Coordinates of C-alpha atoms in Angstrom, one line a residue:
M1 CA 162.9 -13.0 12.3
R2 CA 166.3 -13.7 10.7
S3 CA 168.5 -10.6 10.2
H4 CA 171.4 -10.2 7.9
T5 CA 173.4 -8.8 10.9
T6 CA 173.4 -12.1 12.9
G7 CA 173.9 -15.8 12.3
D8 CA 175.9 -15.5 9.0
S9 CA 177.9 -18.6 8.1
A10 CA 181.0 -18.7 6.1
D11 CA 178.9 -19.6 3.1
R12 CA 176.7 -16.6 3.5
K13 CA 179.8 -14.4 3.6
Q14 CA 181.0 -16.1 0.5
A15 CA 177.7 -15.5 -1.2
A16 CA 177.8 -11.8 -0.1
S17 CA 181.2 -11.5 -1.7
D18 CA 179.6 -12.0 -5.1
G19 CA 178.1 -8.6 -4.7
A20 CA 181.2 -6.9 -3.6
P21 CA 183.0 -4.7 -6.1
G22 CA 186.3 -5.9 -7.5
G23 CA 185.6 -9.6 -7.5
V24 CA 188.4 -11.7 -8.8
A25 CA 187.6 -14.7 -10.9
G26 CA 188.9 -18.0 -9.6
S27 CA 188.9 -16.8 -6.0
G28 CA 185.2 -17.2 -5.4
S29 CA 183.8 -13.9 -6.8
Y30 CA 182.0 -13.0 -10.0
Q31 CA 183.4 -10.5 -12.4
R32 CA 181.5 -7.2 -12.9
A33 CA 181.6 -7.4 -16.7
L34 CA 178.1 -6.3 -17.6
G35 CA 178.0 -2.6 -18.5
A36 CA 175.1 -0.1 -18.6
R37 CA 174.5 -0.8 -22.4
Q38 CA 174.2 -4.6 -21.8
M39 CA 172.3 -4.2 -18.6
Q40 CA 169.6 -2.1 -20.3
M41 CA 169.3 -4.4 -23.3
I42 CA 169.1 -7.5 -21.0
A43 CA 166.4 -5.7 -19.1
I44 CA 164.5 -5.0 -22.3
G45 CA 165.1 -8.4 -23.8
G46 CA 164.0 -10.1 -20.6
T47 CA 160.5 -8.7 -21.1
I48 CA 160.1 -9.7 -24.7
G49 CA 159.8 -13.3 -25.7
T50 CA 157.8 -15.8 -27.6
G51 CA 154.9 -15.1 -25.2
L52 CA 154.4 -11.9 -27.1
F53 CA 155.5 -12.8 -30.6
L54 CA 153.6 -16.1 -30.7
G55 CA 151.4 -16.6 -27.6
A56 CA 149.5 -13.3 -28.1
G57 CA 147.8 -14.9 -31.1
T58 CA 146.0 -17.4 -28.9
A59 CA 145.2 -14.8 -26.3
I60 CA 143.8 -12.3 -28.8
S61 CA 141.4 -15.0 -30.2
K62 CA 140.1 -15.5 -26.6
A63 CA 140.1 -12.0 -25.2
G64 CA 139.8 -9.7 -28.2
P65 CA 140.9 -6.1 -27.6
S66 CA 140.5 -6.5 -23.8
L67 CA 143.8 -8.3 -23.9
I68 CA 145.4 -4.8 -23.9
V69 CA 143.8 -4.2 -20.5
W70 CA 145.3 -7.4 -19.0
Y71 CA 148.8 -6.6 -20.3
A72 CA 148.5 -3.2 -18.7
V73 CA 147.3 -4.7 -15.4
A74 CA 150.0 -7.4 -15.4
G75 CA 152.6 -4.9 -16.3
A76 CA 151.6 -2.6 -13.3
V77 CA 151.7 -5.6 -10.9
L78 CA 155.1 -6.7 -12.1
F79 CA 156.5 -3.2 -11.9
L80 CA 155.6 -3.4 -8.2
V81 CA 157.5 -6.7 -7.9
M82 CA 160.5 -5.2 -9.6
R83 CA 160.5 -2.1 -7.3
A84 CA 160.4 -4.4 -4.3
L85 CA 163.3 -6.4 -5.8
G86 CA 165.2 -3.2 -6.7
E87 CA 165.0 -2.1 -3.1
L88 CA 166.4 -5.5 -1.9
L89 CA 169.2 -5.4 -4.6
T90 CA 170.3 -1.9 -3.7
H91 CA 170.3 -3.0 0.0
R92 CA 172.7 -5.8 -1.0
P93 CA 173.4 -6.7 -4.7
V94 CA 174.2 -10.4 -5.1
S95 CA 174.0 -12.7 -8.0
G96 CA 171.9 -15.1 -5.9
S97 CA 169.4 -12.2 -5.9
F98 CA 166.0 -13.0 -4.5
A99 CA 167.0 -16.5 -3.4
D100 CA 169.7 -15.0 -1.2
H101 CA 167.4 -12.3 0.1
A102 CA 164.7 -14.9 0.9
R103 CA 167.3 -16.9 2.8
E104 CA 168.3 -13.7 4.7
F105 CA 164.9 -12.4 5.7
L106 CA 162.5 -15.5 5.5
G107 CA 164.9 -18.2 6.6
P108 CA 167.1 -21.0 5.1
F109 CA 164.2 -23.1 3.7
W110 CA 162.8 -20.3 1.6
G111 CA 166.2 -19.5 0.2
Y112 CA 166.6 -23.2 -0.7
A113 CA 163.1 -23.5 -2.2
T114 CA 163.3 -20.2 -4.2
A115 CA 166.6 -21.1 -5.8
W116 CA 165.5 -24.6 -6.8
T117 CA 162.1 -23.4 -8.0
Y118 CA 163.6 -20.7 -10.1
W119 CA 166.0 -23.2 -11.6
I120 CA 163.3 -25.7 -12.6
M121 CA 161.1 -22.9 -13.9
W122 CA 163.7 -21.7 -16.3
V123 CA 165.0 -25.2 -17.3
T124 CA 161.5 -26.2 -18.3
T125 CA 161.0 -23.0 -20.2
G126 CA 164.4 -23.5 -21.9
M127 CA 163.2 -27.0 -23.0
A128 CA 160.3 -25.4 -24.8
E129 CA 162.3 -22.6 -26.3
I130 CA 165.2 -24.7 -27.6
T131 CA 162.7 -27.1 -29.2
A132 CA 160.8 -24.2 -30.7
A133 CA 164.1 -23.0 -32.3
G134 CA 164.2 -26.3 -34.2
E135 CA 160.7 -25.7 -35.5
Y136 CA 161.6 -22.1 -36.7
V137 CA 164.6 -23.3 -38.6
K138 CA 162.5 -25.9 -40.4
Y139 CA 160.7 -23.0 -42.0
W140 CA 163.7 -22.4 -44.2
Y141 CA 165.1 -25.9 -44.2
P142 CA 162.2 -28.4 -44.0
G143 CA 164.4 -31.4 -44.3
F144 CA 166.7 -30.5 -41.4
D145 CA 165.9 -32.5 -38.3
Q146 CA 164.4 -30.4 -35.5
W147 CA 166.6 -32.1 -32.9
K148 CA 169.8 -31.2 -34.8
T149 CA 168.9 -27.5 -34.7
A150 CA 168.0 -27.7 -31.0
L151 CA 171.2 -29.5 -30.1
I152 CA 173.5 -27.1 -32.2
S153 CA 171.8 -24.1 -30.6
L154 CA 172.1 -25.4 -27.1
V155 CA 175.8 -26.3 -27.6
V156 CA 176.6 -22.8 -29.1
L157 CA 174.8 -21.0 -26.3
A158 CA 176.3 -23.2 -23.6
C159 CA 179.8 -22.6 -24.9
A160 CA 179.2 -18.8 -25.0
N161 CA 178.1 -18.9 -21.4
L162 CA 181.1 -21.0 -20.4
I163 CA 183.6 -18.6 -22.0
S164 CA 182.7 -15.5 -20.0
V165 CA 179.8 -13.3 -18.8
K166 CA 180.9 -10.6 -21.3
I167 CA 180.2 -13.0 -24.2
F168 CA 176.8 -13.8 -22.7
G169 CA 176.1 -10.1 -22.4
E170 CA 177.0 -9.3 -26.0
L171 CA 174.9 -12.2 -27.3
E172 CA 171.9 -11.0 -25.3
F173 CA 172.5 -7.4 -26.3
W174 CA 172.1 -8.3 -30.0
F175 CA 169.3 -10.8 -29.4
A176 CA 167.4 -8.0 -27.6
L177 CA 168.2 -5.4 -30.3
I178 CA 166.7 -7.6 -33.0
K179 CA 163.5 -8.1 -30.9
V180 CA 163.2 -4.4 -30.1
T181 CA 163.8 -3.4 -33.8
A182 CA 161.1 -5.8 -34.9
I183 CA 158.5 -4.4 -32.5
I184 CA 159.4 -0.7 -33.2
G185 CA 159.3 -1.5 -37.0
M186 CA 155.8 -3.1 -36.6
I187 CA 154.5 -0.1 -34.7
L188 CA 155.9 2.5 -37.2
I189 CA 154.5 0.5 -40.2
G190 CA 151.1 0.1 -38.4
L191 CA 151.0 3.8 -37.7
G192 CA 151.7 4.5 -41.4
V193 CA 148.8 2.2 -42.3
L194 CA 146.5 4.0 -39.9
L195 CA 147.5 7.6 -40.7
I196 CA 148.2 7.6 -44.4
G197 CA 146.6 4.4 -45.6
F198 CA 149.9 2.6 -46.4
G199 CA 149.8 -1.0 -47.7
D200 CA 147.0 -3.4 -48.6
A201 CA 145.3 -2.9 -45.2
G202 CA 145.0 0.9 -45.6
H203 CA 141.3 0.7 -46.6
S204 CA 140.2 -1.4 -43.6
A205 CA 142.5 -0.4 -40.8
S206 CA 140.8 1.7 -38.1
V207 CA 141.1 2.2 -34.4
T208 CA 137.4 1.4 -34.2
H209 CA 138.4 -2.3 -34.4
L210 CA 139.2 -1.9 -30.7
W211 CA 135.6 -1.7 -29.8
A212 CA 133.3 -2.1 -32.9
D213 CA 133.8 -5.8 -33.7
G214 CA 131.8 -7.3 -30.9
G215 CA 133.0 -5.0 -28.1
I216 CA 136.1 -4.8 -26.0
A217 CA 135.6 -8.3 -24.6
P218 CA 133.7 -10.0 -27.4
R219 CA 133.9 -13.5 -26.0
G220 CA 132.8 -12.5 -22.5
V221 CA 134.6 -11.4 -19.4
R222 CA 135.3 -15.0 -18.2
N223 CA 137.1 -16.0 -21.4
S224 CA 139.0 -12.7 -21.3
L225 CA 140.1 -13.2 -17.7
M226 CA 141.4 -16.7 -18.5
T227 CA 144.1 -15.2 -20.7
L228 CA 145.9 -13.7 -17.7
Q229 CA 148.0 -16.9 -17.4
I230 CA 149.2 -16.4 -21.0
V231 CA 149.9 -12.7 -20.3
L232 CA 152.0 -13.5 -17.2
F233 CA 154.0 -16.0 -19.3
A234 CA 154.8 -13.2 -21.8
Y235 CA 156.4 -11.2 -19.0
L236 CA 158.5 -14.1 -17.8
G237 CA 162.1 -13.0 -17.5
V238 CA 161.4 -9.4 -16.2
E239 CA 163.3 -10.5 -12.9
L240 CA 166.5 -11.3 -14.8
V241 CA 167.8 -7.9 -13.9
G242 CA 168.0 -9.2 -10.3
V243 CA 170.1 -12.2 -11.3
T244 CA 172.6 -10.0 -13.1
A245 CA 173.1 -7.8 -10.0
G246 CA 176.3 -9.6 -8.9
E247 CA 178.0 -9.1 -12.3
T248 CA 176.8 -5.6 -13.1
K249 CA 179.0 -2.5 -13.0
D250 CA 177.8 0.2 -10.6
P251 CA 174.6 -1.7 -9.5
E252 CA 173.4 1.1 -7.2
K253 CA 173.1 3.2 -10.4
N254 CA 172.3 0.8 -13.2
I255 CA 169.7 -1.4 -11.4
P256 CA 167.3 1.5 -10.5
R257 CA 167.8 2.9 -14.0
A258 CA 166.8 -0.4 -15.6
I259 CA 163.8 -0.9 -13.3
N260 CA 162.5 2.7 -13.6
S261 CA 162.4 2.3 -17.4
L262 CA 160.0 -0.7 -17.2
P263 CA 156.7 1.3 -17.5
V264 CA 158.0 2.9 -20.7
R265 CA 159.1 -0.5 -22.1
F266 CA 155.9 -2.2 -21.1
G267 CA 153.9 0.7 -22.6
L268 CA 155.8 0.6 -25.9
F269 CA 156.6 -3.0 -26.6
Y270 CA 153.4 -4.6 -25.2
L271 CA 150.6 -2.0 -25.1
G272 CA 151.8 0.0 -28.1
A273 CA 152.4 -3.1 -30.3
L274 CA 149.0 -4.6 -29.4
L275 CA 147.1 -1.3 -29.9
V276 CA 148.6 -0.9 -33.4
I277 CA 148.1 -4.5 -34.4
L278 CA 144.5 -4.7 -33.2
S279 CA 143.8 -1.4 -35.0
V280 CA 145.3 -2.6 -38.3
V281 CA 143.7 -6.1 -38.1
S282 CA 140.4 -7.0 -36.5
W283 CA 140.8 -9.4 -33.6
Q284 CA 138.5 -11.8 -35.5
E285 CA 141.3 -12.5 -38.0
F286 CA 143.8 -13.9 -35.4
Q287 CA 144.1 -17.6 -34.9
P288 CA 145.5 -19.7 -32.0
G289 CA 149.1 -20.7 -32.6
T290 CA 149.7 -18.0 -35.2
S291 CA 151.9 -15.0 -34.5
P292 CA 149.9 -11.7 -34.5
F293 CA 152.9 -10.1 -36.1
V294 CA 152.8 -12.5 -39.0
A295 CA 149.0 -11.9 -39.4
A296 CA 149.5 -8.1 -39.3
F297 CA 152.4 -8.1 -41.8
Q298 CA 150.5 -10.3 -44.2
K299 CA 147.4 -8.1 -44.0
I300 CA 149.5 -5.1 -44.8
G301 CA 151.2 -6.8 -47.7
I302 CA 154.8 -6.8 -46.5
P303 CA 156.9 -9.1 -48.7
A304 CA 158.5 -12.0 -46.9
A305 CA 156.5 -11.2 -43.8
A306 CA 156.4 -14.7 -42.5
G307 CA 160.2 -15.1 -43.0
I308 CA 161.0 -11.9 -41.2
V309 CA 158.8 -12.7 -38.2
N310 CA 160.1 -16.3 -38.2
F311 CA 163.7 -15.0 -37.8
V312 CA 162.5 -12.8 -34.9
L313 CA 160.8 -15.7 -33.3
L314 CA 164.0 -17.8 -33.6
T315 CA 165.9 -14.9 -32.0
A316 CA 163.4 -14.7 -29.1
A317 CA 163.7 -18.4 -28.5
L318 CA 167.5 -18.3 -28.4
S319 CA 167.4 -15.3 -26.2
S320 CA 165.2 -17.0 -23.7
C321 CA 167.4 -20.1 -23.7
N322 CA 170.5 -17.9 -23.3
A323 CA 169.4 -15.6 -20.6
G324 CA 167.0 -17.7 -18.5
G325 CA 167.7 -21.3 -19.4
L326 CA 171.5 -21.1 -19.1
Y327 CA 172.7 -17.8 -17.5
A328 CA 170.1 -17.4 -14.7
T329 CA 169.9 -21.1 -13.8
A330 CA 173.7 -21.5 -13.5
R331 CA 173.8 -18.5 -11.1
M332 CA 170.9 -20.1 -9.0
L333 CA 172.8 -23.4 -8.9
R334 CA 175.9 -21.7 -7.6
T335 CA 173.7 -20.0 -4.9
V336 CA 172.5 -23.5 -4.0
G337 CA 176.1 -24.7 -3.7
L338 CA 177.3 -21.8 -1.7
N339 CA 174.4 -22.1 0.8
G340 CA 174.7 -25.8 1.3
D341 CA 171.3 -26.4 -0.4
G342 CA 172.9 -28.7 -3.0
P343 CA 176.2 -30.2 -4.0
R344 CA 179.2 -28.1 -2.9
A345 CA 180.8 -28.5 -6.4
L346 CA 178.1 -26.2 -7.8
A347 CA 179.7 -23.3 -5.9
G348 CA 182.9 -23.4 -8.0
L349 CA 183.8 -20.8 -10.6
S350 CA 186.1 -21.1 -13.6
R351 CA 189.1 -18.9 -14.0
R352 CA 186.9 -16.6 -16.0
G353 CA 184.5 -16.2 -13.1
V354 CA 181.8 -18.5 -14.7
P355 CA 179.8 -21.1 -12.7
A356 CA 180.8 -23.7 -15.4
L357 CA 179.3 -26.8 -13.7
G358 CA 176.0 -25.0 -13.3
V359 CA 175.9 -24.0 -17.0
S360 CA 176.8 -27.6 -18.0
L361 CA 174.2 -29.2 -15.7
S362 CA 171.4 -26.9 -16.9
A363 CA 172.4 -27.6 -20.5
V364 CA 172.3 -31.3 -20.0
V365 CA 168.8 -31.2 -18.4
M366 CA 167.5 -28.9 -21.2
A367 CA 168.9 -31.4 -23.8
I368 CA 166.7 -34.1 -22.2
G369 CA 163.8 -31.7 -22.8
V370 CA 164.4 -31.8 -26.5
W371 CA 163.4 -35.5 -26.4
V372 CA 160.5 -34.8 -24.0
N373 CA 159.0 -32.2 -26.3
A374 CA 159.4 -34.5 -29.4
V375 CA 157.2 -37.1 -27.7
D376 CA 154.1 -34.8 -27.5
P377 CA 154.9 -31.5 -29.1
D378 CA 151.2 -30.5 -29.5
H379 CA 150.6 -30.4 -25.7
A380 CA 154.1 -30.1 -24.2
F381 CA 154.4 -26.4 -24.8
A382 CA 151.1 -25.6 -23.3
Y383 CA 151.9 -27.6 -20.2
I384 CA 155.3 -26.1 -19.9
T385 CA 154.1 -22.5 -20.1
A386 CA 151.5 -23.2 -17.4
V387 CA 154.1 -24.8 -15.1
S388 CA 156.6 -22.0 -15.8
T389 CA 153.9 -19.4 -15.0
G390 CA 153.1 -21.2 -11.7
G391 CA 156.8 -21.2 -10.8
A392 CA 157.1 -17.5 -11.7
I393 CA 154.1 -16.6 -9.5
T394 CA 155.7 -18.5 -6.7
V395 CA 159.1 -16.6 -7.1
W396 CA 157.5 -13.2 -7.6
S397 CA 155.3 -13.7 -4.5
V398 CA 158.4 -14.7 -2.5
I399 CA 160.1 -11.4 -3.6
L400 CA 157.1 -9.4 -2.3
V401 CA 157.0 -11.2 1.0
T402 CA 160.8 -11.0 1.4
H403 CA 160.5 -7.2 0.9
L404 CA 157.9 -7.0 3.6
R405 CA 160.2 -8.7 6.0
Y406 CA 163.1 -6.5 4.9
R407 CA 161.1 -3.4 5.7
Q408 CA 160.3 -4.9 9.1
A409 CA 164.0 -5.4 9.7
V410 CA 164.7 -1.8 8.7
R411 CA 162.1 -0.5 11.1
A412 CA 163.6 -2.6 13.9
G413 CA 167.1 -1.3 13.2
L414 CA 168.3 -4.8 12.1
A415 CA 168.9 -3.9 8.4
A416 CA 170.2 -0.9 6.6
P417 CA 167.7 1.1 4.6
S418 CA 167.9 1.5 0.9
S419 CA 167.8 4.8 -1.0
Y420 CA 165.7 3.1 -3.7
R421 CA 162.4 2.5 -1.9
M422 CA 159.3 0.7 -3.2
P423 CA 156.4 3.2 -3.4
G424 CA 153.3 2.5 -1.3
A425 CA 154.7 -0.4 0.7
P426 CA 153.4 -2.4 2.4
Y427 CA 150.0 -1.8 0.8
T428 CA 151.4 -2.3 -2.8
N429 CA 152.9 -5.6 -1.7
W430 CA 149.6 -6.9 -0.6
L431 CA 147.9 -5.6 -3.7
A432 CA 150.3 -7.5 -6.0
L433 CA 150.0 -10.6 -3.8
A434 CA 146.2 -10.5 -4.1
A435 CA 146.6 -10.2 -7.9
F436 CA 148.8 -13.3 -8.0
A437 CA 146.3 -15.2 -5.8
F438 CA 143.5 -14.3 -8.1
I439 CA 145.5 -15.5 -11.2
T440 CA 146.3 -18.7 -9.4
V441 CA 142.6 -19.4 -8.9
L442 CA 142.1 -18.8 -12.6
I443 CA 144.8 -21.3 -13.5
G444 CA 143.1 -23.9 -11.3
W445 CA 139.7 -23.0 -12.8
D446 CA 140.8 -23.8 -16.4
S447 CA 141.2 -27.6 -17.1
G448 CA 143.9 -26.8 -19.6
T449 CA 146.2 -25.1 -17.1
R450 CA 145.1 -26.9 -13.9
V451 CA 148.0 -29.3 -14.3
A452 CA 150.4 -26.5 -13.3
L453 CA 149.0 -26.4 -9.8
Y454 CA 149.4 -30.2 -9.5
V455 CA 153.0 -30.0 -10.6
I456 CA 153.8 -27.1 -8.3
A457 CA 152.2 -29.0 -5.4
V458 CA 154.3 -32.1 -6.2
W459 CA 157.4 -29.9 -6.6
F460 CA 157.0 -28.3 -3.2
A461 CA 156.4 -31.8 -1.6
L462 CA 159.7 -32.9 -3.1
L463 CA 161.4 -29.8 -1.8
G464 CA 160.0 -30.5 1.6
I465 CA 161.3 -34.1 1.5
G466 CA 164.7 -33.0 0.2
Y467 CA 165.3 -30.2 2.6
P468 CA 166.0 -32.3 5.8
L469 CA 168.3 -34.5 3.7
V470 CA 170.2 -31.5 2.5
R471 CA 170.5 -30.0 6.0
R472 CA 171.6 -33.4 7.4
R473 CA 174.3 -33.7 4.9
E474 CA 175.4 -30.1 5.5
R475 CA 175.7 -30.8 9.2
A476 CA 177.7 -34.0 8.6
Q477 CA 180.4 -32.1 6.5

């Protein structure tokens, strides 16, 4: 087993310097410019995206009220993943995050594979989100070409990421605040409808909708289970806390604080919102492809409901592109460059401590995605979400296995223990891995999402082919 105490190359030491306090931009270190306020909102925003605001409509039409159960189950599993990641990050906080830890405890190939898988996962997700932004703007300006909105949004967000991590943090703070405000507003309005009969839905709203309209799983357990892939996609981005570790002030304090608040955030923003929405509006009134928030606001009789939710959807898409599509992918590309798993040029930082080449490369690839989505917009988003979920399951599973190997290293005296320990390990690790294996079987069972397994298989075949070439070039330098 590989230990962090032996065999470190100069590149590994350089990567470790990203997690050292007092990094100086331009000399190979990130700046710790993300404060507690930004860290908390990035953590919140990372768990709220179009998967909830838009994708939940399709999931509700398939699963009915039982969808609440699957959000709770998935949230519990991902909390275990984040506790495992939190222990690794407090052991050694680096911006390469789980890719660096996989390299340290599982070996060079897994560091290489994890970094590139996380990059492609978020770039494809960013393709869908930036194209969706164009669709949302067309609600107000039908004659404005979708590709123009997508391009303008991508350029603005890329420039913000190129300027400094502080600008990125501020943008993400406000994006997250808008999403949080929308959900809390929906919950409060829904409670008003249920408790005092507020709005047009006051006469029909009732918590009995949760079980009286055909039962908790009205379309059967099988159809209900098949929504787990959609549910996991909604949680995509929860691991962004790990990617920000190398640029966070006081990570030993702020990372555990952000992770410990996850159950409250999951309970409020996902379970709370769905409980209220499905009590105000019967599950039978939701349609695939329609936001449950729009349906609920319209049922209540809120003026300009569609416009309000459309703005929130636009914000969610831009937030996903900003945090995952550009910020996280750029940091992973730099990790690739530092570790010799890709071009050395990717390891460079600008004078402001930003991996500028990584940001630019991710933006260029995402721009290609604007064209790809335009070719087949009806099916592209479904395929991309399935592929992204497959990539996420891979990365989350690597985090759990890496944590198992880290614990073994601690017991052998080869690694320093962390004060922030994952509860119930190693049994909770295996429980979460079993859950991911089960969801992978469900993805393969459904003909609509099976393509994700084919793509992941091809992707890992390409990684396997590319790895010897990368190592050969590294040895030749």
